PDB file of C-alpha atoms in Angstrom:
ATOM      1  CA  MET A 271      -0.001  -0.034  -0.076  1.00 51.00           C
ATOM      2  CA  THR A 272       1.466   3.334  -1.009  1.00 57.00           C
ATOM      3  CA  ASP A 273      -1.573   5.636  -0.493  1.00 73.00           C
ATOM      4  CA  GLY A 274      -1.867   5.376   3.264  1.00 83.00           C
ATOM      5  CA  ALA A 275      -0.542   7.911   5.709  1.00 89.00           C
ATOM      6  CA  THR A 276       2.888   7.884   7.277  1.00 90.00           C
ATOM      7  CA  ILE A 277       3.213   7.505  10.903  1.00 92.00           C
ATOM      8  CA  GLY A 278       3.894  11.287  11.163  1.00 92.00           C
ATOM      9  CA  GLN A 279       0.734  12.064   9.185  1.00 91.00           C
ATOM     10  CA  ALA A 280      -1.324   9.755  11.145  1.00 91.00           C
ATOM     11  CA  ALA A 281      -0.111  11.322  14.413  1.00 92.00           C
ATOM     12  CA  ALA A 282      -1.057  14.716  13.003  1.00 92.00           C
ATOM     13  CA  PHE A 283      -4.483  13.575  11.793  1.00 90.00           C
ATOM     14  CA  ALA A 284      -5.409  12.036  15.111  1.00 89.00           C
ATOM     15  CA  GLY A 285      -3.926  14.814  17.322  1.00 89.00           C
ATOM     16  CA  VAL A 286      -1.315  12.693  19.023  1.00 92.00           C
ATOM     17  CA  THR A 287       2.394  12.372  18.868  1.00 94.00           C
ATOM     18  CA  VAL A 288       4.531   9.702  17.021  1.00 95.00           C
ATOM     19  CA  LYS A 289       5.724   8.540  20.284  1.00 95.00           C
ATOM     20  CA  THR A 290       2.117   8.040  21.479  1.00 94.00           C
ATOM     21  CA  ILE A 291       1.395   5.950  18.380  1.00 94.00           C
ATOM     22  CA  ARG A 292       4.452   3.590  19.081  1.00 94.00           C
ATOM     23  CA  HIS A 293       3.254   3.406  22.648  1.00 93.00           C
ATOM     24  CA  TYR A 294      -0.096   2.179  21.488  1.00 93.00           C
ATOM     25  CA  HIS A 295       1.667  -0.306  19.159  1.00 94.00           C
ATOM     26  CA  LYS A 296       3.797  -1.642  21.995  1.00 93.00           C
ATOM     27  CA  ASN A 297       0.808  -2.106  24.155  1.00 91.00           C
ATOM     28  CA  GLY A 298      -1.165  -4.069  21.602  1.00 92.00           C
ATOM     29  CA  LEU A 299      -3.757  -1.249  21.259  1.00 90.00           C
ATOM     30  CA  LEU A 300      -2.927  -0.450  17.598  1.00 91.00           C
ATOM     31  CA  ALA A 301      -1.871  -3.010  14.972  1.00 92.00           C
ATOM     32  CA  GLU A 302       1.274  -2.073  13.072  1.00 92.00           C
ATOM     33  CA  PRO A 303       0.508  -1.647   9.393  1.00 91.00           C
ATOM     34  CA  GLY A 304       2.704  -3.180   6.751  1.00 87.00           C
ATOM     35  CA  ARG A 305       5.421  -1.383   4.929  1.00 86.00           C
ATOM     36  CA  ASP A 306       5.329  -0.023   1.387  1.00 84.00           C
ATOM     37  CA  SER A 307       8.099  -0.580  -1.208  1.00 83.00           C
ATOM     38  CA  SER A 308      10.199   2.125   0.283  1.00 83.00           C
ATOM     39  CA  GLY A 309      10.111   0.544   3.746  1.00 85.00           C
ATOM     40  CA  TYR A 310       7.599   2.965   5.293  1.00 85.00           C
ATOM     41  CA  ARG A 311       4.618   1.968   7.306  1.00 88.00           C
ATOM     42  CA  ARG A 312       1.374   3.246   5.799  1.00 91.00           C
ATOM     43  CA  TYR A 313      -1.689   3.754   7.895  1.00 91.00           C
ATOM     44  CA  GLY A 314      -4.966   3.128   6.260  1.00 91.00           C
ATOM     45  CA  THR A 315      -8.441   4.280   7.310  1.00 90.00           C
ATOM     46  CA  ALA A 316      -9.007   1.254   9.633  1.00 89.00           C
ATOM     47  CA  HIS A 317      -5.777   2.105  11.456  1.00 91.00           C
ATOM     48  CA  LEU A 318      -6.805   5.819  11.796  1.00 91.00           C
ATOM     49  CA  LEU A 319     -10.185   4.919  12.939  1.00 89.00           C
ATOM     50  CA  ARG A 320      -8.683   2.679  15.675  1.00 89.00           C
ATOM     51  CA  LEU A 321      -6.175   5.270  16.610  1.00 91.00           C
ATOM     52  CA  VAL A 322      -8.915   7.919  17.061  1.00 90.00           C
ATOM     53  CA  GLN A 323     -10.976   5.398  19.127  1.00 87.00           C
ATOM     54  CA  VAL A 324      -7.961   4.621  21.413  1.00 90.00           C
ATOM     55  CA  ARG A 325      -6.957   8.341  21.662  1.00 89.00           C
ATOM     56  CA  THR A 326     -10.602   9.196  22.605  1.00 84.00           C
ATOM     57  CA  LEU A 327     -11.047   6.529  25.295  1.00 84.00           C
ATOM     58  CA  ALA A 328      -7.553   7.296  26.807  1.00 85.00           C
ATOM     59  CA  GLY A 329      -8.398  11.035  26.930  1.00 84.00           C
ATOM     60  CA  ALA A 330     -11.693  10.425  28.480  1.00 78.00           C
ATOM     61  CA  GLY A 331      -9.903   8.689  31.446  1.00 78.00           C
ATOM     62  CA  VAL A 332     -10.113   5.024  30.495  1.00 80.00           C
ATOM     63  CA  PRO A 333      -6.805   3.328  31.671  1.00 84.00           C
ATOM     64  CA  LEU A 334      -4.644   2.158  28.753  1.00 86.00           C
ATOM     65  CA  ALA A 335      -4.710  -1.270  30.170  1.00 86.00           C
ATOM     66  CA  GLU A 336      -8.550  -1.309  29.702  1.00 84.00           C
ATOM     67  CA  VAL A 337      -8.863   0.475  26.353  1.00 84.00           C
ATOM     68  CA  GLY A 338      -8.388  -2.746  24.322  1.00 84.00           C
ATOM     69  CA  ALA A 339     -11.069  -4.621  26.361  1.00 82.00           C
ATOM     70  CA  VAL A 340     -13.520  -1.777  25.745  1.00 79.00           C
ATOM     71  CA  LEU A 341     -13.016  -1.522  22.208  1.00 79.00           C
ATOM     72  CA  ASN A 342     -13.177  -5.366  21.633  1.00 75.00           C
ATOM     73  CA  ALA A 343     -16.181  -5.765  23.895  1.00 66.00           C
ATOM     74  CA  ASP A 344     -19.617  -6.588  22.823  1.00 61.00           C
ATOM     75  CA  PRO A 345     -22.151  -3.815  22.290  1.00 59.00           C
ATOM     76  CA  ASP A 346     -23.761  -4.145  25.781  1.00 58.00           C
ATOM     77  CA  ARG A 347     -20.329  -4.273  27.447  1.00 57.00           C
ATOM     78  CA  PHE A 348     -19.125  -1.223  25.326  1.00 52.00           C
ATOM     79  CA  ALA A 349     -22.194   0.779  26.273  1.00 53.00           C
ATOM     80  CA  ALA A 350     -21.680   0.076  29.964  1.00 52.00           C
ATOM     81  CA  SER A 351     -17.972   1.069  29.941  1.00 53.00           C
ATOM     82  CA  PRO A 352     -18.439   4.764  29.484  1.00 57.00           C
ATOM     83  CA  VAL A 353     -20.774   4.730  32.563  1.00 59.00           C
ATOM     84  CA  GLU A 354     -18.197   3.033  34.709  1.00 63.00           C
ATOM     85  CA  VAL A 355     -15.427   5.384  33.395  1.00 58.00           C
ATOM     86  CA  GLU A 356     -17.638   8.463  34.340  1.00 63.00           C
ATOM     87  CA  LYS A 357     -18.120   7.139  37.890  1.00 69.00           C
ATOM     88  CA  ASP A 358     -14.345   6.909  38.214  1.00 63.00           C
ATOM     89  CA  LEU A 359     -13.784  10.360  36.667  1.00 58.00           C
ATOM     90  CA  THR A 360     -16.384  11.722  39.043  1.00 71.00           C
ATOM     91  CA  ALA A 361     -14.612  10.298  42.043  1.00 70.00           C
ATOM     92  CA  ARG A 362     -11.306  11.630  40.911  1.00 65.00           C
ATOM     93  CA  ILE A 363     -12.684  14.966  40.212  1.00 65.00           C
ATOM     94  CA  GLU A 364     -14.234  15.141  43.701  1.00 71.00           C
ATOM     95  CA  GLU A 365     -10.855  14.001  45.219  1.00 71.00           C
ATOM     96  CA  LEU A 366      -8.873  16.584  43.276  1.00 65.00           C
ATOM     97  CA  ALA A 367     -11.507  19.375  44.351  1.00 69.00           C
ATOM     98  CA  ALA A 368     -10.982  18.244  47.934  1.00 65.00           C
ATOM     99  CA  ARG A 369      -7.212  18.517  47.481  1.00 65.00           C
ATOM    100  CA  ARG A 370      -7.364  22.025  45.768  1.00 67.00           C
ATOM    101  CA  GLU A 371      -9.580  23.128  48.683  1.00 62.00           C
ATOM    102  CA  THR A 372      -7.048  21.880  51.216  1.00 57.00           C
ATOM    103  CA  LEU A 373      -4.286  23.522  49.369  1.00 57.00           C
ATOM    104  CA  ARG A 374      -6.294  26.742  49.226  1.00 61.00           C
ATOM    105  CA  ARG A 375      -6.982  26.710  52.935  1.00 55.00           C
ATOM    106  CA  LEU A 376      -3.488  25.669  53.747  1.00 51.00           C
ATOM    107  CA  THR A 377      -2.051  28.748  51.975  1.00 51.00           C
ATOM    108  CA  GLN A 378      -4.291  30.925  54.235  1.00 52.00           C
ATOM    109  CA  ASP A 379      -3.936  29.013  57.615  1.00 60.00           C
ATOM    110  CA  ASP A 380      -2.363  25.683  58.765  1.00 60.00           C
ATOM    111  CA  ARG A 381      -5.289  25.127  61.068  1.00 67.00           C
ATOM    112  CA  VAL A 382      -6.516  22.879  58.312  1.00 72.00           C
ATOM    113  CA  LEU A 383      -3.989  20.370  59.499  1.00 79.00           C
ATOM    114  CA  LEU A 384      -5.820  19.956  62.849  1.00 88.00           C
ATOM    115  CA  PRO A 385      -9.277  18.528  63.936  1.00 89.00           C
ATOM    116  CA  GLY A 386     -12.020  20.503  65.290  1.00 91.00           C
ATOM    117  CA  ARG A 387     -11.320  19.334  68.895  1.00 94.00           C
ATOM    118  CA  ALA A 388      -7.693  20.773  68.734  1.00 93.00           C
ATOM    119  CA  LEU A 389      -8.925  23.885  67.160  1.00 92.00           C
ATOM    120  CA  ALA A 390     -11.290  24.498  69.981  1.00 94.00           C
ATOM    121  CA  LEU A 391      -8.473  24.301  72.496  1.00 93.00           C
ATOM    122  CA  LEU A 392      -6.488  26.877  70.505  1.00 93.00           C
ATOM    123  CA  ASP A 393      -9.495  29.176  70.365  1.00 94.00           C
ATOM    124  CA  ARG A 394      -9.711  28.993  74.121  1.00 94.00           C
ATOM    125  CA  MET A 395      -6.188  30.034  74.693  1.00 94.00           C
ATOM    126  CA  PRO A 396      -6.461  33.780  74.112  1.00 94.00           C
ATOM    127  CA  GLY A 397      -9.147  34.205  76.669  1.00 95.00           C
ATOM    128  CA  LEU A 398      -7.033  32.312  79.130  1.00 94.00           C
ATOM    129  CA  GLY A 399      -4.161  34.893  78.889  1.00 93.00           C
ATOM    130  CA  PHE A 400      -2.045  33.278  76.305  1.00 92.00           C
ATOM    131  CA  SER A 401      -0.486  35.648  73.736  1.00 91.00           C
ATOM    132  CA  ASP A 402      -0.761  35.230  69.948  1.00 91.00           C
ATOM    133  CA  PRO A 403       2.846  33.880  69.642  1.00 88.00           C
ATOM    134  CA  ASP A 404       1.779  31.337  72.489  1.00 89.00           C
ATOM    135  CA  VAL A 405      -1.132  30.200  70.317  1.00 90.00           C
ATOM    136  CA  THR A 406       0.943  30.007  67.224  1.00 88.00           C
ATOM    137  CA  THR A 407       3.589  27.769  69.037  1.00 86.00           C
ATOM    138  CA  ALA A 408       0.769  25.543  70.649  1.00 89.00           C
ATOM    139  CA  ARG A 409      -0.736  25.111  67.099  1.00 89.00           C
ATOM    140  CA  GLU A 410       2.716  23.984  65.704  1.00 86.00           C
ATOM    141  CA  ALA A 411       3.210  21.740  68.607  1.00 86.00           C
ATOM    142  CA  LEU A 412      -0.104  20.021  68.128  1.00 90.00           C
ATOM    143  CA  ILE A 413       0.638  19.486  64.367  1.00 88.00           C
ATOM    144  CA  LEU A 414       3.868  17.869  65.240  1.00 87.00           C
ATOM    145  CA  VAL A 415       2.258  15.711  67.942  1.00 86.00           C
ATOM    146  CA  ARG A 416      -0.398  14.604  65.606  1.00 88.00           C
ATOM    147  CA  ALA A 417       2.184  13.660  63.011  1.00 85.00           C
ATOM    148  CA  LEU A 418       4.682  12.087  65.259  1.00 83.00           C
ATOM    149  CA  LEU A 419       2.436  10.248  67.747  1.00 83.00           C
ATOM    150  CA  PRO A 420      -1.079   9.837  65.875  1.00 86.00           C
ATOM    151  CA  GLU A 421      -2.214   7.146  68.000  1.00 86.00           C
ATOM    152  CA  GLY A 422      -1.841   9.186  71.271  1.00 86.00           C
ATOM    153  CA  PHE A 423      -3.128  12.526  69.960  1.00 90.00           C
ATOM    154  CA  GLU A 424      -6.621  12.207  71.358  1.00 92.00           C
ATOM    155  CA  ASP A 425      -5.184  11.365  74.815  1.00 90.00           C
ATOM    156  CA  TYR A 426      -2.793  14.298  74.452  1.00 89.00           C
ATOM    157  CA  LEU A 427      -5.681  16.603  73.804  1.00 93.00           C
ATOM    158  CA  ALA A 428      -7.600  15.325  76.727  1.00 92.00           C
ATOM    159  CA  GLN A 429      -4.710  16.098  78.986  1.00 90.00           C
ATOM    160  CA  ILE A 430      -4.516  19.629  77.663  1.00 92.00           C
ATOM    161  CA  GLU A 431      -8.347  20.099  78.080  1.00 93.00           C
ATOM    162  CA  ARG A 432      -7.857  19.083  81.705  1.00 92.00           C
ATOM    163  CA  GLY A 433      -5.000  21.474  82.315  1.00 91.00           C
ATOM    164  CA  LEU A 434      -6.939  24.488  80.828  1.00 93.00           C
ATOM    165  CA  ASP A 435      -9.804  23.759  83.202  1.00 93.00           C
ATOM    166  CA  ASP A 436      -7.319  24.345  86.114  1.00 91.00           C
ATOM    167  CA  PRO A 437      -6.774  28.084  86.833  1.00 92.00           C
ATOM    168  CA  ARG A 438      -3.751  27.494  88.823  1.00 91.00           C
ATOM    169  CA  HIS A 439      -2.246  25.444  86.156  1.00 91.00           C
ATOM    170  CA  VAL A 440      -3.009  27.864  83.495  1.00 93.00           C
ATOM    171  CA  ALA A 441      -1.417  30.651  85.663  1.00 92.00           C
ATOM    172  CA  VAL A 442       1.776  28.521  85.876  1.00 89.00           C
ATOM    173  CA  VAL A 443       1.958  27.651  82.187  1.00 89.00           C
ATOM    174  CA  THR A 444       1.262  31.190  80.932  1.00 91.00           C
ATOM    175  CA  LEU A 445       4.161  32.483  83.174  1.00 88.00           C
ATOM    176  CA  LEU A 446       6.427  29.709  81.871  1.00 85.00           C
ATOM    177  CA  TRP A 447       5.627  30.477  78.290  1.00 86.00           C
ATOM    178  CA  ALA A 448       6.348  34.220  78.977  1.00 86.00           C
ATOM    179  CA  ALA A 449       9.638  33.212  80.412  1.00 84.00           C
ATOM    180  CA  GLY A 450      10.651  32.051  76.932  1.00 81.00           C
ATOM    181  CA  ASP A 451      11.362  35.684  76.054  1.00 83.00           C
ATOM    182  CA  TRP A 452      13.415  36.315  79.066  1.00 84.00           C
ATOM    183  CA  ASP A 453      17.119  36.389  79.231  1.00 82.00           C
ATOM    184  CA  PRO A 454      18.415  32.809  79.949  1.00 78.00           C
ATOM    185  CA  ASP A 455      20.333  34.430  83.158  1.00 83.00           C
ATOM    186  CA  ASP A 456      17.158  36.143  84.347  1.00 84.00           C
ATOM    187  CA  PRO A 457      17.214  35.527  88.264  1.00 84.00           C
ATOM    188  CA  ARG A 458      13.465  35.132  88.099  1.00 86.00           C
ATOM    189  CA  ILE A 459      13.862  31.726  86.238  1.00 85.00           C
ATOM    190  CA  GLU A 460      15.170  29.819  89.331  1.00 85.00           C
ATOM    191  CA  GLU A 461      12.155  30.836  91.345  1.00 86.00           C
ATOM    192  CA  LEU A 462       9.782  30.180  88.609  1.00 85.00           C
ATOM    193  CA  ALA A 463      11.137  26.760  87.909  1.00 85.00           C
ATOM    194  CA  THR A 464      10.860  25.928  91.687  1.00 86.00           C
ATOM    195  CA  GLU A 465       7.382  26.973  91.794  1.00 86.00           C
ATOM    196  CA  ALA A 466       6.450  25.124  88.458  1.00 84.00           C
ATOM    197  CA  ALA A 467       8.232  21.949  89.732  1.00 84.00           C
ATOM    198  CA  ARG A 468       6.248  21.966  92.823  1.00 85.00           C
ATOM    199  CA  HIS A 469       3.024  22.375  90.965  1.00 84.00           C
ATOM    200  CA  PHE A 470       3.656  19.539  88.541  1.00 82.00           C
ATOM    201  CA  ALA A 471       4.878  17.331  91.266  1.00 80.00           C
ATOM    202  CA  ALA A 472       1.668  17.853  93.194  1.00 82.00           C
ATOM    203  CA  ASP A 473      -0.490  16.879  90.303  1.00 82.00           C
ATOM    204  CA  PRO A 474       1.654  14.860  87.699  1.00 79.00           C
ATOM    205  CA  SER A 475      -1.621  14.356  85.638  1.00 80.00           C
ATOM    206  CA  LEU A 476      -1.760  18.111  84.689  1.00 76.00           C
ATOM    207  CA  PRO A 477       1.360  18.552  82.295  1.00 75.00           C
ATOM    208  CA  PRO A 478       0.565  16.747  79.039  1.00 77.00           C
ATOM    209  CA  THR A 479       2.669  13.675  78.434  1.00 76.00           C
ATOM    210  CA  LEU A 480       3.338  11.544  75.301  1.00 76.00           C
ATOM    211  CA  PRO A 481       2.306   8.113  76.369  1.00 69.00           C
ATOM    212  CA  GLY A 482       3.774   5.194  74.375  1.00 71.00           C
ATOM    213  CA  LEU A 483       6.368   7.437  72.567  1.00 68.00           C
ATOM    214  CA  ARG A 484       9.293   5.736  74.213  1.00 68.00           C
ATOM    215  CA  ASP A 485       8.074   2.305  73.127  1.00 74.00           C
ATOM    216  CA  ARG A 486       8.887   3.167  69.587  1.00 73.00           C
ATOM    217  CA  GLU A 487      12.249   2.317  68.115  1.00 76.00           C
ATOM    218  CA  ASP A 488      12.778   5.885  67.378  1.00 75.00           C
ATOM    219  CA  GLY A 489      10.753   7.150  70.323  1.00 71.00           C
ATOM    220  CA  ARG A 490      13.504   9.252  71.923  1.00 76.00           C
ATOM    221  CA  THR A 491      14.152  11.142  68.709  1.00 79.00           C
ATOM    222  CA  ARG A 492      10.459  11.943  68.269  1.00 76.00           C
ATOM    223  CA  GLU A 493      10.292  12.862  72.017  1.00 73.00           C
ATOM    224  CA  ARG A 494      13.283  15.315  71.586  1.00 74.00           C
ATOM    225  CA  LEU A 495      11.607  16.881  68.576  1.00 74.00           C
ATOM    226  CA  LEU A 496       8.504  17.518  70.383  1.00 74.00           C
ATOM    227  CA  THR A 497       9.796  18.510  73.909  1.00 72.00           C
ATOM    228  CA  HIS A 498      12.251  21.024  72.387  1.00 69.00           C
ATOM    229  CA  HIS A 499       9.951  22.558  69.928  1.00 72.00           C
ATOM    230  CA  GLY A 500       9.878  26.431  70.064  1.00 70.00           C
ATOM    231  CA  GLU A 501      13.250  26.733  71.821  1.00 68.00           C
ATOM    232  CA  GLU A 502      14.827  28.188  68.613  1.00 70.00           C
ATOM    233  CA  GLN A 503      12.283  31.121  68.670  1.00 69.00           C
ATOM    234  CA  ARG A 504      12.349  31.274  72.440  1.00 72.00           C
ATOM    235  CA  PRO A 505      15.816  30.444  73.777  1.00 69.00           C
ATOM    236  CA  GLY A 506      14.759  31.412  77.216  1.00 69.00           C
ATOM    237  CA  TRP A 507      12.767  28.288  77.540  1.00 74.00           C
ATOM    238  CA  THR A 508      15.900  26.067  77.646  1.00 77.00           C
ATOM    239  CA  ARG A 509      16.906  26.940  81.161  1.00 77.00           C
ATOM    240  CA  PRO A 510      13.686  26.687  82.937  1.00 75.00           C
ATOM    241  CA  THR A 511      12.649  23.491  81.040  1.00 77.00           C
ATOM    242  CA  ALA A 512      15.886  21.786  82.204  1.00 79.00           C
ATOM    243  CA  LEU A 513      15.574  23.146  85.841  1.00 82.00           C
ATOM    244  CA  ILE A 514      11.867  21.955  86.043  1.00 78.00           C
ATOM    245  CA  GLU A 515      12.806  18.484  84.791  1.00 77.00           C
ATOM    246  CA  HIS A 516      15.631  18.266  87.394  1.00 79.00           C
ATOM    247  CA  LYS A 517      13.581  19.642  90.265  1.00 74.00           C
ATOM    248  CA  VAL A 518      10.548  17.285  89.464  1.00 71.00           C
ATOM    249  CA  ARG A 519      12.908  14.299  89.237  1.00 72.00           C
ATOM    250  CA  ALA A 520      14.484  15.163  92.582  1.00 72.00           C
ATOM    251  CA  ALA A 521      11.084  15.754  94.276  1.00 63.00           C
ATOM    252  CA  ARG A 522       9.975  12.239  93.076  1.00 62.00           C
ATOM    253  CA  GLU A 523      13.040  10.628  94.303  1.00 62.00           C
ATOM    254  CA  ASP A 524      12.654  12.316  97.755  1.00 62.00           C
ATOM    255  CA  GLY A 525       9.135  11.039  97.916  1.00 55.00           C
ATOM    256  CA  ARG A 526      10.276   7.531  97.280  1.00 51.00           C
ATOM    257  CA  ALA A 527      13.124   7.810 100.110  1.00 45.00           C
TER     258      ALA A 527
END
């Protein structure tokens, strides 16, 4: 045959690339035509029709692995295929729309990364005396806890809820958070650490803990990431945190003596 189209012409007629046609050949979706006397493959009308059918189905979202079965199916099966494809496309469109909405919200506020229960806690904090930077740090910490300890996140939220319901605990914590902006050598830190350690030792259930974290193989790494979050922005936290840990540990050892 010498009056058929070359592969380049067939690609142009069907609105695809030569590479795409060769890909269809490789996957058995389009038979390879014979060669003319010059050694060129010539695509006749049957090839072009099949090429357009394959291109149309692939463009409509039918996976290439299923295109051949659809084209070779009986009329009833062929009629049902577009319905199934439409359902799949609808599901994919809905998923993409949800992703787009998440991205849109994320560019405006990373609160989208937290569930409603956590957001309710954050919304309570300003009314309890926490500053805007405090709320930002708390939000970031909750995002990290949810990522690094997902199975313990709800228990963690319950501990915070219990702490925010205790006025004395809130007073201690807000002062501790304010100390993050103090000079590390501020003489008030020693007194604050003593008072905080006494408070935490009196009711160990108030400060939120990370249950089960140390049971993980990489638990200590996760714990360090969580417990030291915010220290880069507030270096004043480092000293009181270390002092409180030391004093609470000493108080517990004295209690066992």
